[in-house]
Coordinates of C-alpha atoms and ligand atoms in Angstrom, one line a residue:
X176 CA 134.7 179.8 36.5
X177 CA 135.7 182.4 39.2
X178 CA 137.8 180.6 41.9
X179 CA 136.4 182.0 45.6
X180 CA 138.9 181.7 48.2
X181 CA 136.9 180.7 51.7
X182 CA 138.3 182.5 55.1
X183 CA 137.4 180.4 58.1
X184 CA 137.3 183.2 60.9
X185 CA 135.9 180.6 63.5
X186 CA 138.9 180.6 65.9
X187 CA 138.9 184.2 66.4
X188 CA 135.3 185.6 65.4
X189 CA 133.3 182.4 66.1
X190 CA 135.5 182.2 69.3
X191 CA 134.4 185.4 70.3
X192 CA 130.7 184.0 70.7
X193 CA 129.5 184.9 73.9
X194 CA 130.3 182.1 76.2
X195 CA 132.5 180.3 74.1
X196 CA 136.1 179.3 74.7
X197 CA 137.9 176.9 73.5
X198 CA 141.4 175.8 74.7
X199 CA 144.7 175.0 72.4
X200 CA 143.9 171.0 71.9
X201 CA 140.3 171.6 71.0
X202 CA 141.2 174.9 68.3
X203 CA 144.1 172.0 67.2
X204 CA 141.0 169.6 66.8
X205 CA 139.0 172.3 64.7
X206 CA 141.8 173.4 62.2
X207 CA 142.8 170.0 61.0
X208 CA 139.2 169.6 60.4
X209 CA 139.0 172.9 58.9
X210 CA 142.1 171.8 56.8
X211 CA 140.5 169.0 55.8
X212 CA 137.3 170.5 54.8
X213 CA 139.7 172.7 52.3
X214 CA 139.8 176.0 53.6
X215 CA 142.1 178.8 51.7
X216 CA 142.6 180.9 55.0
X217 CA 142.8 179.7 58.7
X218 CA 142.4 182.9 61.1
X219 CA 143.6 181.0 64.3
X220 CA 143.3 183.8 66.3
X221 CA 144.1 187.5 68.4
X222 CA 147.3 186.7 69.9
X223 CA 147.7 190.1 71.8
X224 CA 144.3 189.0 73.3
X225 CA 145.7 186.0 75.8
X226 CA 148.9 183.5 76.4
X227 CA 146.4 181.3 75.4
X228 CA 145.3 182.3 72.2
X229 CA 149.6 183.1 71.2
X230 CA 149.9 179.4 72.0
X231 CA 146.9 178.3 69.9
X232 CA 148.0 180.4 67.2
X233 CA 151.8 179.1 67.6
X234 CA 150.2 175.5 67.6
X235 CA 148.3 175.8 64.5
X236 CA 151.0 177.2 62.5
X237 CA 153.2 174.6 63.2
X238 CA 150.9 172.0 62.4
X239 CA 148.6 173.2 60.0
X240 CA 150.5 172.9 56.6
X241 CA 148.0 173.7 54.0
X242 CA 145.8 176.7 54.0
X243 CA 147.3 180.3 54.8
X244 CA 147.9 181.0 58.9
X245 CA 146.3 184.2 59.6
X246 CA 146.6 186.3 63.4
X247 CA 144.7 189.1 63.8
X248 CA 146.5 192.3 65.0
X249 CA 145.0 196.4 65.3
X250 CA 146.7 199.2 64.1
X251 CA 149.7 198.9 66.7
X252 CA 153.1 197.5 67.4
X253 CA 152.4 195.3 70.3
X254 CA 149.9 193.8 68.6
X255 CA 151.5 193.3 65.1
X256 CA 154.6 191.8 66.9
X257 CA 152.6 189.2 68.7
X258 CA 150.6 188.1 65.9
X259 CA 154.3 188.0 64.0
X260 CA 155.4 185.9 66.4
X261 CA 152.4 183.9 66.4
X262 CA 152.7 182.8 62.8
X263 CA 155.9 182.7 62.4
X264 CA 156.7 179.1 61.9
X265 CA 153.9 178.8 59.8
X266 CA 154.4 177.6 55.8
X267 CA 151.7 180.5 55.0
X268 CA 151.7 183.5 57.4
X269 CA 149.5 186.1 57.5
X270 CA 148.9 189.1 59.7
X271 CA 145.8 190.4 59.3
X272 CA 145.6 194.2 60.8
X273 CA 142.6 196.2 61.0
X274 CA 141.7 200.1 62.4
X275 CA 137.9 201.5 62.5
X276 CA 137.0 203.9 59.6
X277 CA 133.4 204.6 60.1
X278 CA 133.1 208.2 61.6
X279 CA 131.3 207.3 64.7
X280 CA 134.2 205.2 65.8
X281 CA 136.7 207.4 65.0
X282 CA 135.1 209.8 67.1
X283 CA 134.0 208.2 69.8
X284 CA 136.0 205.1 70.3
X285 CA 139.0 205.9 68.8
X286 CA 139.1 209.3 69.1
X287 CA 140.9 210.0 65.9
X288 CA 140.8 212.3 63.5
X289 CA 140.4 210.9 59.5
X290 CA 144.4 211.9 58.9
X291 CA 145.9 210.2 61.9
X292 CA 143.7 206.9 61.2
X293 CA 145.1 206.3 57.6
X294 CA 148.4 207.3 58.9
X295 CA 147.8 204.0 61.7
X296 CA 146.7 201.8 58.9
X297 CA 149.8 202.3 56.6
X298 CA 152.3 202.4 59.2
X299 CA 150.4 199.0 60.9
X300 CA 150.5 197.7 57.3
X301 CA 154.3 198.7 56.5
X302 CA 155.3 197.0 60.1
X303 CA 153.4 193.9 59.5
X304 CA 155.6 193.8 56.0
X305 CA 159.0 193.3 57.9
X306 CA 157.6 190.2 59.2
X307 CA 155.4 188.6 56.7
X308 CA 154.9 189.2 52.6
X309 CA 150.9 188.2 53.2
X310 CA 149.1 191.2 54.9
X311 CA 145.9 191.6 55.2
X312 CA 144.5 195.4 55.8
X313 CA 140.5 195.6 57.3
X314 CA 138.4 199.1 57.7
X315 CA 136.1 197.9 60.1
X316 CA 132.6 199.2 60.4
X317 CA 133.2 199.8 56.3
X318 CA 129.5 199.6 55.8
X319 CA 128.9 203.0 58.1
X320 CA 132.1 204.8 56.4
X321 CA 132.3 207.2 53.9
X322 CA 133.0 205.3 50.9
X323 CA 135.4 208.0 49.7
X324 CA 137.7 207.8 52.7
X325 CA 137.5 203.9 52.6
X326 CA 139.1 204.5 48.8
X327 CA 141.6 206.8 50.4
X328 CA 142.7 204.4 52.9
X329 CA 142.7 201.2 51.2
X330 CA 144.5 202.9 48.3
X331 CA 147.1 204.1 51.2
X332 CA 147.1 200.4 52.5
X333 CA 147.8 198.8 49.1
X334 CA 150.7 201.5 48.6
X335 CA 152.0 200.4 51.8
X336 CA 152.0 196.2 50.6
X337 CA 148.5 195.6 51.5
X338 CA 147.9 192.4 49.5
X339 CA 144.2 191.6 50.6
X340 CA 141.5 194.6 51.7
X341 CA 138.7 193.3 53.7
X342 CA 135.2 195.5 53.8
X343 CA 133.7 193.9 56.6
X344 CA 130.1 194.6 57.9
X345 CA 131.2 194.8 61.3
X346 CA 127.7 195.5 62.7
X347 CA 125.4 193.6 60.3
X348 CA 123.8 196.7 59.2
X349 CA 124.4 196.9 54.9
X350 CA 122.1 195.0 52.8
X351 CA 122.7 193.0 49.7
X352 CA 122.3 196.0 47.0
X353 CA 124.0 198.4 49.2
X354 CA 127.1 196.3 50.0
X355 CA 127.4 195.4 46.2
X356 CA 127.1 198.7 45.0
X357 CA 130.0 199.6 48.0
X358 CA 132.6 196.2 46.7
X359 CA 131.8 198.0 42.6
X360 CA 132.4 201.5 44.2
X361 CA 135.4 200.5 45.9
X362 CA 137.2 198.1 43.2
X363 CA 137.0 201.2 41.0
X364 CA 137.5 204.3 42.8
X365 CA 140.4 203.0 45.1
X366 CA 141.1 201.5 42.5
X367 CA 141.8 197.9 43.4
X368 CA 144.8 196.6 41.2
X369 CA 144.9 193.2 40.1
X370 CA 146.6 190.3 42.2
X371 CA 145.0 192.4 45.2
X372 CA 142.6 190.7 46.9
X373 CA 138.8 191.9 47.6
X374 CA 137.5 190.3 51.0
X375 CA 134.2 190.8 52.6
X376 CA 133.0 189.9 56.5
X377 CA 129.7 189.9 57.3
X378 CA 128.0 189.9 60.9
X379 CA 123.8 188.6 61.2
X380 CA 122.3 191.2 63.4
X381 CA 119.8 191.8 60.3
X382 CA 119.4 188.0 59.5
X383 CA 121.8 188.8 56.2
X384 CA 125.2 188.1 56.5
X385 CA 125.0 184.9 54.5
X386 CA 122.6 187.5 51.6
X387 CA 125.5 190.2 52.0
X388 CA 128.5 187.9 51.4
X389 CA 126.9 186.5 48.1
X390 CA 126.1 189.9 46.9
X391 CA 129.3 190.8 47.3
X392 CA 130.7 188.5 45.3
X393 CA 128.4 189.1 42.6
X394 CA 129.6 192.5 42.8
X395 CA 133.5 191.1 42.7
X396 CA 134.4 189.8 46.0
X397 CA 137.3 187.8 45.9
X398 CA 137.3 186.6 49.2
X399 CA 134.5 185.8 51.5
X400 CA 135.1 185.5 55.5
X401 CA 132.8 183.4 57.9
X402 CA 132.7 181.2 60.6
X403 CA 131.5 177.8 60.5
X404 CA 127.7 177.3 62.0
X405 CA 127.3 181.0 61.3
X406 CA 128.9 181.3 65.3
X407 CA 130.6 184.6 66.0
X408 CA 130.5 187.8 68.3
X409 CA 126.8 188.8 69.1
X410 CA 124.3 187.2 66.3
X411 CA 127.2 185.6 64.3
X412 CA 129.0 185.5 61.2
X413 CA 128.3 184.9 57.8
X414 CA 127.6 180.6 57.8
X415 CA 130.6 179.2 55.8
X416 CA 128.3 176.2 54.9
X417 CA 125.5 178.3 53.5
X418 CA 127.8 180.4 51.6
X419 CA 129.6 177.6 50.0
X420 CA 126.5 175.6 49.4
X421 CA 124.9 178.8 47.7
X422 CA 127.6 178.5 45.2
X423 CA 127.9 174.8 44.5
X424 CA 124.0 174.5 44.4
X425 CA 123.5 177.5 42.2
X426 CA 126.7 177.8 40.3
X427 CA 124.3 178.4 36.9
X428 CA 123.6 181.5 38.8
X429 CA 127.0 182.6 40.6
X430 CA 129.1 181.0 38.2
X431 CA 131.7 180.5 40.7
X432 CA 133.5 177.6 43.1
X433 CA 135.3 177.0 46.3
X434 CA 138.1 174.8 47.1
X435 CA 135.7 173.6 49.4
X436 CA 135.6 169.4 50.0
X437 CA 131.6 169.9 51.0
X438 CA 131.6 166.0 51.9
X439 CA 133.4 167.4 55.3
X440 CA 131.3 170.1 55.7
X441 CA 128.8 168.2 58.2
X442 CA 131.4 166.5 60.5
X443 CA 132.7 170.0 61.0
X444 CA 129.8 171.2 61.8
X445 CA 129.3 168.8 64.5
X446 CA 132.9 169.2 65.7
X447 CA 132.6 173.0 66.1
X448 CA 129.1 172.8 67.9
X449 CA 130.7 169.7 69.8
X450 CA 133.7 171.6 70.8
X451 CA 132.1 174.8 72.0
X452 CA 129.1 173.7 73.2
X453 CA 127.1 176.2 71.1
X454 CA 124.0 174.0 69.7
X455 CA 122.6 173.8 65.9
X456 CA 119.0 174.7 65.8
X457 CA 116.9 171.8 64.2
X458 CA 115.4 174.1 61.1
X459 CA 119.2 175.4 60.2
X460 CA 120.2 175.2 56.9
X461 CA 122.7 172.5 55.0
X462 CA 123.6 171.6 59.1
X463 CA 120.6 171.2 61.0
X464 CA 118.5 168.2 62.4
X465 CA 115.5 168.9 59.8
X466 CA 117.2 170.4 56.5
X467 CA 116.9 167.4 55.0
X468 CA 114.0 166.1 56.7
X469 CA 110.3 165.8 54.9
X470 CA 107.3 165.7 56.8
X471 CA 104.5 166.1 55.1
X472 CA 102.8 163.5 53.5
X473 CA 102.9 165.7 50.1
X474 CA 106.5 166.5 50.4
X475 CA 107.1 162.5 51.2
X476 CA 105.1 161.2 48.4
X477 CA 106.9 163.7 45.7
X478 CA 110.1 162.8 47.5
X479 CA 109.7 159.7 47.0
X480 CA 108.4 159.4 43.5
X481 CA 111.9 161.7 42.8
X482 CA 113.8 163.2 44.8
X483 CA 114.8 166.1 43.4
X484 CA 110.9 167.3 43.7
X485 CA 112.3 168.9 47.5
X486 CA 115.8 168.3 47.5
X487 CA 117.6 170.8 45.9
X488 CA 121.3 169.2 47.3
X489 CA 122.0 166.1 48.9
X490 CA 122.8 165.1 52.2
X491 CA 125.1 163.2 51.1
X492 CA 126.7 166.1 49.3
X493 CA 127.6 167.3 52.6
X494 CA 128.2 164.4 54.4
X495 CA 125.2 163.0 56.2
X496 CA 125.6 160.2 54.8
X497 CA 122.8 157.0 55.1
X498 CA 124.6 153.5 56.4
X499 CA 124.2 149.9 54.6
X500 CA 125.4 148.2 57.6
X501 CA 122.8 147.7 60.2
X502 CA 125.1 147.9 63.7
X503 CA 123.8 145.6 67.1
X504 CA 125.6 144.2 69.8
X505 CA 126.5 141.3 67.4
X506 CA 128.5 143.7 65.4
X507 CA 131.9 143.3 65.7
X508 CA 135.2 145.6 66.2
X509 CA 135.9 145.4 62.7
X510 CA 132.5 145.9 61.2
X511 CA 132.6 148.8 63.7
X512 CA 135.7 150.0 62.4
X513 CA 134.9 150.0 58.9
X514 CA 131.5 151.9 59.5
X515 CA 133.5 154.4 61.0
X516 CA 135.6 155.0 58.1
X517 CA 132.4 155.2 56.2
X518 CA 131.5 157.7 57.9
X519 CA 134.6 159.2 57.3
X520 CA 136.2 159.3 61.1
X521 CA 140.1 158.7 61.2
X522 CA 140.6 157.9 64.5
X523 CA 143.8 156.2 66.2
X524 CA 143.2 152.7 67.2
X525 CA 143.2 153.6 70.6
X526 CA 140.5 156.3 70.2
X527 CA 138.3 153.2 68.2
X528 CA 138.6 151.3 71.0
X529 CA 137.6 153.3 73.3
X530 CA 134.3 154.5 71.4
X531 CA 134.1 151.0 70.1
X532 CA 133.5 150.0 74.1
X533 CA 131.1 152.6 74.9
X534 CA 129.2 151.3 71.6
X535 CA 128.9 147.7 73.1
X536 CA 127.4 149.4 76.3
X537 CA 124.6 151.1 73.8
X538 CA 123.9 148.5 71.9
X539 CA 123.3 146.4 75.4
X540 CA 120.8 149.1 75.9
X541 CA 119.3 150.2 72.2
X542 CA 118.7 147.3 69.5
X543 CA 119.8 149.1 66.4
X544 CA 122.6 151.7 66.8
X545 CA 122.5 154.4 64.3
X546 CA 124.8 156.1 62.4
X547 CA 123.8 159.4 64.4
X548 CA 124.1 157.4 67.7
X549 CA 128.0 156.3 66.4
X550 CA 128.3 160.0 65.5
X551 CA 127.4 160.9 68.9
X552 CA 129.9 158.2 70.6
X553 CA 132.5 159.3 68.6
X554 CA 132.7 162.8 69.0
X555 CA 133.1 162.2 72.7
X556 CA 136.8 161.3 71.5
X557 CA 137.3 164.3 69.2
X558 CA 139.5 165.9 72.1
X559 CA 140.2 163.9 74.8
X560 CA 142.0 165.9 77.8
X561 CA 143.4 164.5 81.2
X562 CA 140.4 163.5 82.9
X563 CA 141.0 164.3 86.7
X564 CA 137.0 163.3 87.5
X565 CA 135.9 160.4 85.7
X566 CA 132.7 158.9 86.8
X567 CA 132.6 155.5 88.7
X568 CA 128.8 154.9 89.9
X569 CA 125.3 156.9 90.0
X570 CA 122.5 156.4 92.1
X571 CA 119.8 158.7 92.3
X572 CA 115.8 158.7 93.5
X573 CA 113.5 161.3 92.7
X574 CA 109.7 161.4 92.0
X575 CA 107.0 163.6 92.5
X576 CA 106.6 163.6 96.0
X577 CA 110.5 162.8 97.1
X578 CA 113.1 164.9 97.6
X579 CA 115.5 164.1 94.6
X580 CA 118.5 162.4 96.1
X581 CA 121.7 161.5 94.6
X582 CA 125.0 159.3 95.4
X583 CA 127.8 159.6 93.2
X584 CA 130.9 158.1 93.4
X585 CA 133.8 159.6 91.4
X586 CA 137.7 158.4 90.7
X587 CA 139.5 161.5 91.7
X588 CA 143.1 160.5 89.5
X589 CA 142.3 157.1 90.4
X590 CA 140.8 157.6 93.5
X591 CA 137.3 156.8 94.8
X592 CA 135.4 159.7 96.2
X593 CA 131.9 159.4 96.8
X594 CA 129.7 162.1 98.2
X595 CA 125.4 162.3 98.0
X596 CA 123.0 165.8 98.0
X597 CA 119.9 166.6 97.5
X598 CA 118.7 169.1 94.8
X599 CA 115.7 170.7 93.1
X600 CA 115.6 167.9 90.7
X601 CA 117.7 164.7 90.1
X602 CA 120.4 166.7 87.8
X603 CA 120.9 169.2 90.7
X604 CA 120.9 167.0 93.1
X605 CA 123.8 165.2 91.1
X606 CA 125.3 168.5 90.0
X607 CA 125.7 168.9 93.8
X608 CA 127.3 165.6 94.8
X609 CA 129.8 166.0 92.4
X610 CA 130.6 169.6 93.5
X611 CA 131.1 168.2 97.3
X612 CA 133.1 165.5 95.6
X613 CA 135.5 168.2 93.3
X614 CA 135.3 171.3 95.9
X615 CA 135.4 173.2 92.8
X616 CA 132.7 175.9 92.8
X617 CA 131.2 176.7 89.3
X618 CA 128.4 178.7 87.8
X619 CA 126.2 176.7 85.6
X620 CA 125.8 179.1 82.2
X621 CA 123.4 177.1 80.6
X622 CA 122.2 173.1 80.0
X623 CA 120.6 171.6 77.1
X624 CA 119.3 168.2 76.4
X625 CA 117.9 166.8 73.3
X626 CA 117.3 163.8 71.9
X627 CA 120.1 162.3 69.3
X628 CA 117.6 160.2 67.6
X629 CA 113.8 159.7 67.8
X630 CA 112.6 156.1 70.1
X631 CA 112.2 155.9 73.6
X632 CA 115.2 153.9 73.8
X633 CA 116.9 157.3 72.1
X634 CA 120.7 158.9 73.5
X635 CA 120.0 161.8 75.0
X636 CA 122.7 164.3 74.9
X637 CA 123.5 166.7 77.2
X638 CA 125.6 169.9 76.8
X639 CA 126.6 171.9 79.5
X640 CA 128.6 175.1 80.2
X641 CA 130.5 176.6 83.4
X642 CA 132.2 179.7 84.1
X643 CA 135.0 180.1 86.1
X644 CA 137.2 183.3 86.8
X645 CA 135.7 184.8 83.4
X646 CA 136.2 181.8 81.1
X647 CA 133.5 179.2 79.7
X648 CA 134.1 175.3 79.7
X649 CA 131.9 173.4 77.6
X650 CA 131.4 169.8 78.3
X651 CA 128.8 166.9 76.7
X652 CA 127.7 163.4 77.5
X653 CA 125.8 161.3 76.1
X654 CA 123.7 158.2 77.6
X655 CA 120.7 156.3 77.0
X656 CA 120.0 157.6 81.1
X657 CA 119.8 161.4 80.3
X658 CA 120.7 161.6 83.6
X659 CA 124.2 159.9 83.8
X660 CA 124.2 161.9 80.4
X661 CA 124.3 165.2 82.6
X662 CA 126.8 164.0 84.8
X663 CA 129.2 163.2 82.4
X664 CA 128.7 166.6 80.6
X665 CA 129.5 167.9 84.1
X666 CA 132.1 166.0 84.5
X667 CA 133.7 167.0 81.2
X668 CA 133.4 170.9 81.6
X669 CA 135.3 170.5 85.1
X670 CA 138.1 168.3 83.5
X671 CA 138.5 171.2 80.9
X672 CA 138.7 173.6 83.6
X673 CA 141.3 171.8 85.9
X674 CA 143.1 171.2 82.9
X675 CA 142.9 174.8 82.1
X676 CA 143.1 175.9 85.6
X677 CA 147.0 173.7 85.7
X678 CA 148.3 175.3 82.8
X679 CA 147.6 178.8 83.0
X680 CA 147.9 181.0 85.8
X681 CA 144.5 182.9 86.3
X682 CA 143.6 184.1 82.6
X683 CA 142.1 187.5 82.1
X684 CA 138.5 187.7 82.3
X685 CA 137.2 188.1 79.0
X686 CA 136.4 192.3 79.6
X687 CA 139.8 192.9 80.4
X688 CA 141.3 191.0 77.0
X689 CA 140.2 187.4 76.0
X690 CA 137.7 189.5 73.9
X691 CA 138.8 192.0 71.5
X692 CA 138.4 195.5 73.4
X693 CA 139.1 199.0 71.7
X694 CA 140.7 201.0 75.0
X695 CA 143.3 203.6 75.3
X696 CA 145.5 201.5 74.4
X697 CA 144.4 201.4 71.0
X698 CA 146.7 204.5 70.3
X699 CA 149.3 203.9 68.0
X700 CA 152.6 203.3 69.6
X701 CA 155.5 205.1 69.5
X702 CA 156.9 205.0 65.9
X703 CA 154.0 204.6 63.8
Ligands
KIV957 O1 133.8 192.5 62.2 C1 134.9 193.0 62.0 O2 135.0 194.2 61.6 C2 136.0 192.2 62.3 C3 137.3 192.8 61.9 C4 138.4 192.6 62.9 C5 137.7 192.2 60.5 O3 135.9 191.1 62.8
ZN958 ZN1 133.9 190.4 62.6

């Protein structure tokens, strides 16, 4: 059985989701969970990009024991050095480098001739050696380069210590033949030794990242790169789930396995769609709301004679599991606790009783909690900053011919503040209050409210997120009042952004570096 090492790209590529940013706790948060879920590589980030992603980086190496430590660095000194300095107190450090080879970016962005561009790689690759034995060497925009001069320069890389070559389709554009005839091309003509590494990276802009990656494999792909929830820059990255489910579900066909522990795979779902306030659409495979969900009375009646007549994995297999305990106000801290180690939370006792308080408030409200209401409790504590604004009291009227009103009263540190507005509608109105209550001016990216589970008693759960001075804060709340809901998913962006706003002096917007940006700078420096 071919072993397929999994590269989790979600702290660099997936950060680099429009409107996404995460801060150092919260990409703490995500690669224990990734560690947990059994990942082989951990890219934690650009560290040239931003003090804030050097520290993340510096963070997750120290902590993160298991899988490989991997910073991303171009063709250049600066950059090399940081990410060497980012992962250099981790047990497994990589630097991975990467220069464009495709001839319309050597042209026009990097304005390089073939020659000098494979003269960058080796000299980025040889630099990256004196601080790590683990380099990884990427010719993006490999799917729209000449396949010859992708041999030539891989070849060059893997003379120079190279010891994994990515082919990434940076712009989503190959398909599944033609990326597996490229990995067969490639593993012979450079020609790919053993004990070096072949790793693909897929983008979605056709809808077949997830296709590509499995293709690749099939054609010889030792490593596959993705991000979890498919996020990533413009339409995404390869979905890690969907890849590793492919190959556990049909290993008769790919003959082939991950070190993946797919039991984890849903709570890291949730965490990373938690964290960065990017929402799972219901119909998503292995991860969303419906993929295990049957409708129609056919489909229910076959399901239920067997299941395997439309269920091709389990939920359980990947962690939605179903609860024997039936959970009411009755229920006590204990029977609480143990559900939540069912579930397969490990939370400290402090962070149990704090969600085990806000589940005796719903079950007040709700007769029978479910697991998917706990779920929804408990990720509230998956990263818990200093909360400057918490909220104390809410009162708002609105109705179809009032102007919506509302008072809010908020413990500034301690302190009560209360302030009212009126608004368009009751979550503006509120949204307003609590601006005249924080003096903190924001720009409301985008709000989303669904329903956790079906009932009119349902929590609804809201997920907002702000911008400030170029940066995105994520925040979510959930209540059985979808409007206190809102508030606190205010409230929780603008505690992420104080937070933020205390530790760093004004960060870089995200066009002049939080993203990655090919500039002038890009020119290899002096030396190489
Ligand atoms: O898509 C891409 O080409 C990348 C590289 C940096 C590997 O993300
Ligand atoms: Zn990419």
């Amino acid at each position: 059985m071919r072993r397929i090492r999994i590269f989790d790209t979600t702290l660099r590529d997936g950060e680099q989701s429009p409107g996404v940013s995460l801060n150092v706790q919260e990409k703490l948060e995500i690669a224990r969970q990734l560690e947990r879920l059994g990942v082989d590589v951990i890219e934690a980030g650009f560290p040239v990009a931003s003090p804030g992603d050097l520290q993340a980086v510096q963070a997750i190496a120290k902590e993160v024991r298991g899988p490989i430590i991997a910073a991303l660095a171009r063709a250049n000194r600066v950059d090399i050095e940081r990410a060497a300095e980012a992962v250099r107190y981790a047990a497994r450090p990589r630097i991975h480098t990467f220069i464009a080879t495709s001839d319309i970016h050597m042209r026009y962005k990097l304005r390089k001739s073939p020659d000098e561009v494979v003269e960058m790689a080796v000299a980025a690759v040889r630099y990256a050696k004196q601080f790590v034995e683990d380099v990884e060497f990427s010719a993006e925009d490999a799917t729209r380069s000449d396949p010859d001069f992708l041999c030539r320069i891989f070849r060059a890389a893997i003379e120079a210590g190279a010891t994994t070559i990515n082919i990434p389709d940076t712009v989503g554009y190959t398909t599944p033949p033609e990326y597996a005839r490229l990995i067969r091309y490639i593993k012979e003509n450079a020609p790919v030794p053993d004990g070096v590494v072949i790793s693909v990276h897929c983008h979605d802009d056709l809808g077949m990242a997830v296709a590509n990656s499995l293709a690749a494999i099939e054609a010889g792909a030792d490593q596959v790169e993705g991000c979890i929830n498919g996020i990533g820059e413009r339409a995404g990255n390869a979905s890690i789930e969907e890849i590793v489910m492919a190959l556990k579900t049909r290993q008769d066909h790919y003959g082939a396995e991950t070190g993946i522990i797919t039991e984890h795979i849903y709570r890291t779902s949730r965490l990373v769609s938690t964290l960065t306030g990017m929402t799972i659409q219901p119909n998503k495979a292995i991860v969303g709301d419906n993929a295990f969900a049957h409708e129609s009375g056919i489909h229910q009646d076959g399901f239920l004679k067997e299941r395997t007549t439309y269920e091709i994995m389990t939920p359980e297999s990947v962690g939605i599991g179903q609860s024997r305990l039936v959970l009411g106000k009755h229920s006590g801290r204990h029977a609480f606790r143990v559900r939540l180690q069912e579930m397969g939370y490990d939370l400290s006792e402090e962070k149990v009783q704090r969600a085990y308080e806000r589940f005796i408030e719903l079950a007040d409200r709700k007769k029978h909690v479910t697991d998917r209401d706990i779920q929804a409790i408990v990720e509230e504590e998956f990263v818990r900053i200093p909360e400057l604004f918490a909220l104390d009291y809410l009162h708002v009227t609105s109705g179809t011919s009032t102007l919506p009103t509302a008072t809010v009263r908020i413990l500034k540190g301690g302190e009560p503040r209360e302030e009212a507005a009126t608004g368009d509608g009751p979550v503006d109105a509120v949204y307003r209050a609590i601006d005249r209550v924080t003096g903190i001016e924001t720009n409301l990216v985008s709000y989303a409210l669904h329903g956790v589970t079906s009932g009119k008693d349902a929590l609804g759960e809201v997920t907002v997120q702000i911008r400030d001075n170029g940066h995105v804060y994520a925040g979510r709340g959930t209540s059985t009042d979808v409007i206190e809901a809102s508030a606190r998913a205010y409230l929780q962006a603008l505690n992420k952004l104080v937070y933020d706003r205390q530790r760093f002096a004004p960060a870089p917007s995200p066009a002049a570096g939080s993203k990655i940006q090919e500039s002038a700078e890009m020119s290899p420096a002096a030396g190489q």
